[in-house]
Amino acid sequence: MSWSIDHLVIGAATLEQGAAWCAATLGVLPGPGGKHPLMGTHNLLLAIGSPAFPRAYLEIIAIDAQASAPGRRRWYDLDDPALRAALAAGPRLIHWVAGCDDAAAECATLADAGIDRGEVLQAERDTPRGLLRWRISVRSDGQRLAGGALPTLIEWGDTHPAASLAASPVRLAALAVGKLPVAVARQLPAGVSTEEAFSATLDTPLGPVRLEGLA
């Protein structure tokens, strides 16, 4: 089975900055997310599901200044000085995450093709409706790969976060990822374009919004 679009990742210097960006750019405020003890990060979430991508959501993520530093590099290149400098100027689309049924098997297949998507880690966070658990691919160096266009893989436990997100008027209309290795391209969901550089188009109360990926 091919992967699915699980969520888009918007990097921000702080969650306050990310919330303000979301209101100004997409016309809505994001909802609460939670803390990631494994990585020393926290997030805000916004449902962006559409008929083509029914469980998609948007994650605004930032380093949690109140959390203990993790004993490893954070995911999504959030420890990279160049990326942190770029996000200080404003939130940006930095990555996307693909859903799959067996993250370990998918990573092994990619490794056979020479693509190191990383170790599959167990992660969790508390929510008002209970504990969310998932398995996710994270490289030891925290790199996103291909400027964020080559997705991280996620395998959810019993509950997917989209099930409890408040409805929003924002819809994911299109995702483009550019040219990726064959082992990745053949797993891409229907409707994901490989003809344009990494970007996402959202239908919003303010009209169509195109988010350009940040390498």
Coordinates of C-alpha atoms in Angstrom, one line a residue, residues 56-212:
A56 CA -4.4 15.5 7.0
Y57 CA -3.5 18.1 9.6
L58 CA -1.0 20.9 10.0
E59 CA 1.5 20.8 12.9
I60 CA 3.2 24.0 14.1
I61 CA 6.2 22.9 16.0
A62 CA 8.9 24.7 18.1
I63 CA 11.5 23.9 20.6
D64 CA 10.0 23.9 24.1
A65 CA 12.2 26.3 26.1
Q66 CA 10.8 24.9 29.3
A67 CA 11.7 21.3 28.5
S68 CA 14.9 19.5 29.3
A69 CA 17.3 19.2 26.4
P70 CA 17.0 15.7 24.8
G71 CA 20.0 13.5 24.7
R72 CA 20.0 13.5 20.9
R73 CA 19.4 15.8 18.0
R74 CA 15.8 16.9 17.7
W75 CA 13.7 15.8 14.8
Y76 CA 13.0 18.0 11.7
D77 CA 16.5 19.7 11.8
L78 CA 15.3 21.9 14.6
D79 CA 18.8 22.0 16.1
D80 CA 20.3 23.1 12.8
P81 CA 21.7 26.6 13.2
A82 CA 20.8 27.6 9.7
L83 CA 17.2 26.5 10.1
R84 CA 16.8 28.1 13.4
A85 CA 18.1 31.4 12.0
A86 CA 15.6 31.1 9.1
L87 CA 12.7 30.4 11.5
A88 CA 13.6 33.4 13.6
A89 CA 12.4 35.5 10.7
G90 CA 9.1 33.7 10.6
P91 CA 7.4 30.3 10.5
R92 CA 7.9 28.2 7.3
L93 CA 6.8 24.9 5.8
I94 CA 9.8 22.7 6.6
H95 CA 8.7 19.1 6.1
W96 CA 5.8 16.6 5.8
V97 CA 5.1 13.3 7.4
A98 CA 3.7 10.2 5.7
G99 CA 1.5 7.7 7.4
C100 CA 2.1 4.0 6.9
D101 CA 1.0 0.7 8.5
D102 CA 4.5 -0.6 9.4
A103 CA 7.2 2.1 9.8
A104 CA 10.0 -0.4 10.5
A105 CA 9.3 -2.4 7.4
E106 CA 9.0 0.7 5.2
C107 CA 12.3 2.1 6.6
A108 CA 14.0 -1.3 5.9
T109 CA 12.8 -1.1 2.3
L110 CA 14.2 2.4 1.9
A111 CA 17.5 1.3 3.5
D112 CA 17.8 -1.5 0.9
A113 CA 17.5 1.3 -1.7
G114 CA 20.3 3.3 0.0
I115 CA 18.0 5.8 1.8
D116 CA 18.7 6.1 5.5
R117 CA 15.3 7.3 6.9
G118 CA 16.5 6.6 10.4
E119 CA 15.6 4.6 13.5
V120 CA 12.0 3.9 14.3
L121 CA 11.3 5.4 17.7
Q122 CA 8.3 5.0 20.1
A123 CA 6.9 8.4 21.0
E124 CA 3.9 9.7 22.9
R125 CA 2.2 12.8 24.2
D126 CA -0.6 13.6 26.6
T127 CA -3.8 15.2 25.2
P128 CA -7.1 16.2 26.9
R129 CA -8.6 13.0 25.5
G130 CA -5.8 10.7 26.6
L131 CA -2.4 9.5 25.6
L132 CA -1.4 9.5 21.9
R133 CA 1.2 6.9 20.9
W134 CA 3.0 6.5 17.7
R135 CA 6.2 5.1 16.0
I136 CA 8.2 7.5 13.9
S137 CA 11.4 7.4 11.8
V138 CA 14.1 9.8 13.1
R139 CA 17.7 9.9 12.0
S140 CA 20.3 10.3 14.7
D141 CA 21.4 13.6 13.0
G142 CA 17.8 14.8 12.9
Q143 CA 18.0 15.5 9.2
R144 CA 14.8 15.9 7.2
L145 CA 16.3 14.8 3.8
A146 CA 15.8 16.4 0.4
G147 CA 15.1 19.8 1.9
G148 CA 12.1 18.4 3.8
A149 CA 10.5 16.9 0.7
L150 CA 11.4 13.3 1.6
P151 CA 8.9 12.5 4.3
T152 CA 9.4 11.2 7.8
L153 CA 7.3 8.0 8.3
I154 CA 4.8 7.6 11.1
E155 CA 2.7 4.6 12.3
W156 CA 0.0 5.6 14.7
G157 CA -1.3 3.4 17.5
D158 CA -5.0 3.0 18.3
T159 CA -5.9 6.7 17.9
H160 CA -5.1 9.2 15.2
P161 CA -5.0 12.9 16.3
A162 CA -7.2 14.0 13.4
A163 CA -10.1 12.1 15.1
S164 CA -10.2 14.7 17.9
L165 CA -9.2 17.9 16.1
A166 CA -11.8 20.6 15.9
A167 CA -13.2 21.2 12.4
S168 CA -11.6 24.0 10.5
P169 CA -12.3 25.8 7.2
V170 CA -8.8 25.2 5.9
R171 CA -8.3 22.4 3.4
L172 CA -5.2 20.8 1.9
A173 CA -5.7 21.2 -1.9
A174 CA -2.3 20.0 -3.2
L175 CA 1.2 18.9 -2.2
A176 CA 4.2 18.9 -4.4
V177 CA 7.5 17.2 -3.5
G178 CA 9.7 17.5 -6.6
K179 CA 11.9 14.6 -7.9
L180 CA 12.5 12.0 -5.2
P181 CA 14.3 8.6 -5.4
V182 CA 12.2 5.8 -7.1
A183 CA 11.9 3.9 -3.8
V184 CA 10.1 6.9 -2.4
A185 CA 8.2 8.1 -5.4
R186 CA 6.5 4.8 -5.9
Q187 CA 5.0 5.0 -2.4
L188 CA 3.7 8.6 -2.7
P189 CA -0.1 9.0 -2.3
A190 CA -2.3 9.7 -5.2
G191 CA -2.5 13.4 -5.8
V192 CA 1.1 14.3 -4.7
S193 CA 2.9 16.0 -7.5
T194 CA 6.6 15.3 -8.4
E195 CA 6.6 18.0 -11.0
E196 CA 7.2 21.0 -8.8
A197 CA 9.5 21.8 -5.9
F198 CA 8.3 21.1 -2.3
S199 CA 5.2 23.2 -1.6
A200 CA 1.7 22.9 -0.3
T201 CA -1.5 24.7 -1.4
L202 CA -4.3 25.3 1.1
D203 CA -7.8 26.5 0.5
T204 CA -8.4 29.0 3.4
P205 CA -10.9 31.7 4.4
L206 CA -8.4 34.2 3.0
G207 CA -8.3 32.4 -0.4
P208 CA -5.8 29.9 -1.8
V209 CA -2.4 30.0 0.0
R210 CA 0.7 28.4 -1.3
L211 CA 3.4 27.5 1.2
E212 CA 6.9 27.1 -0.1

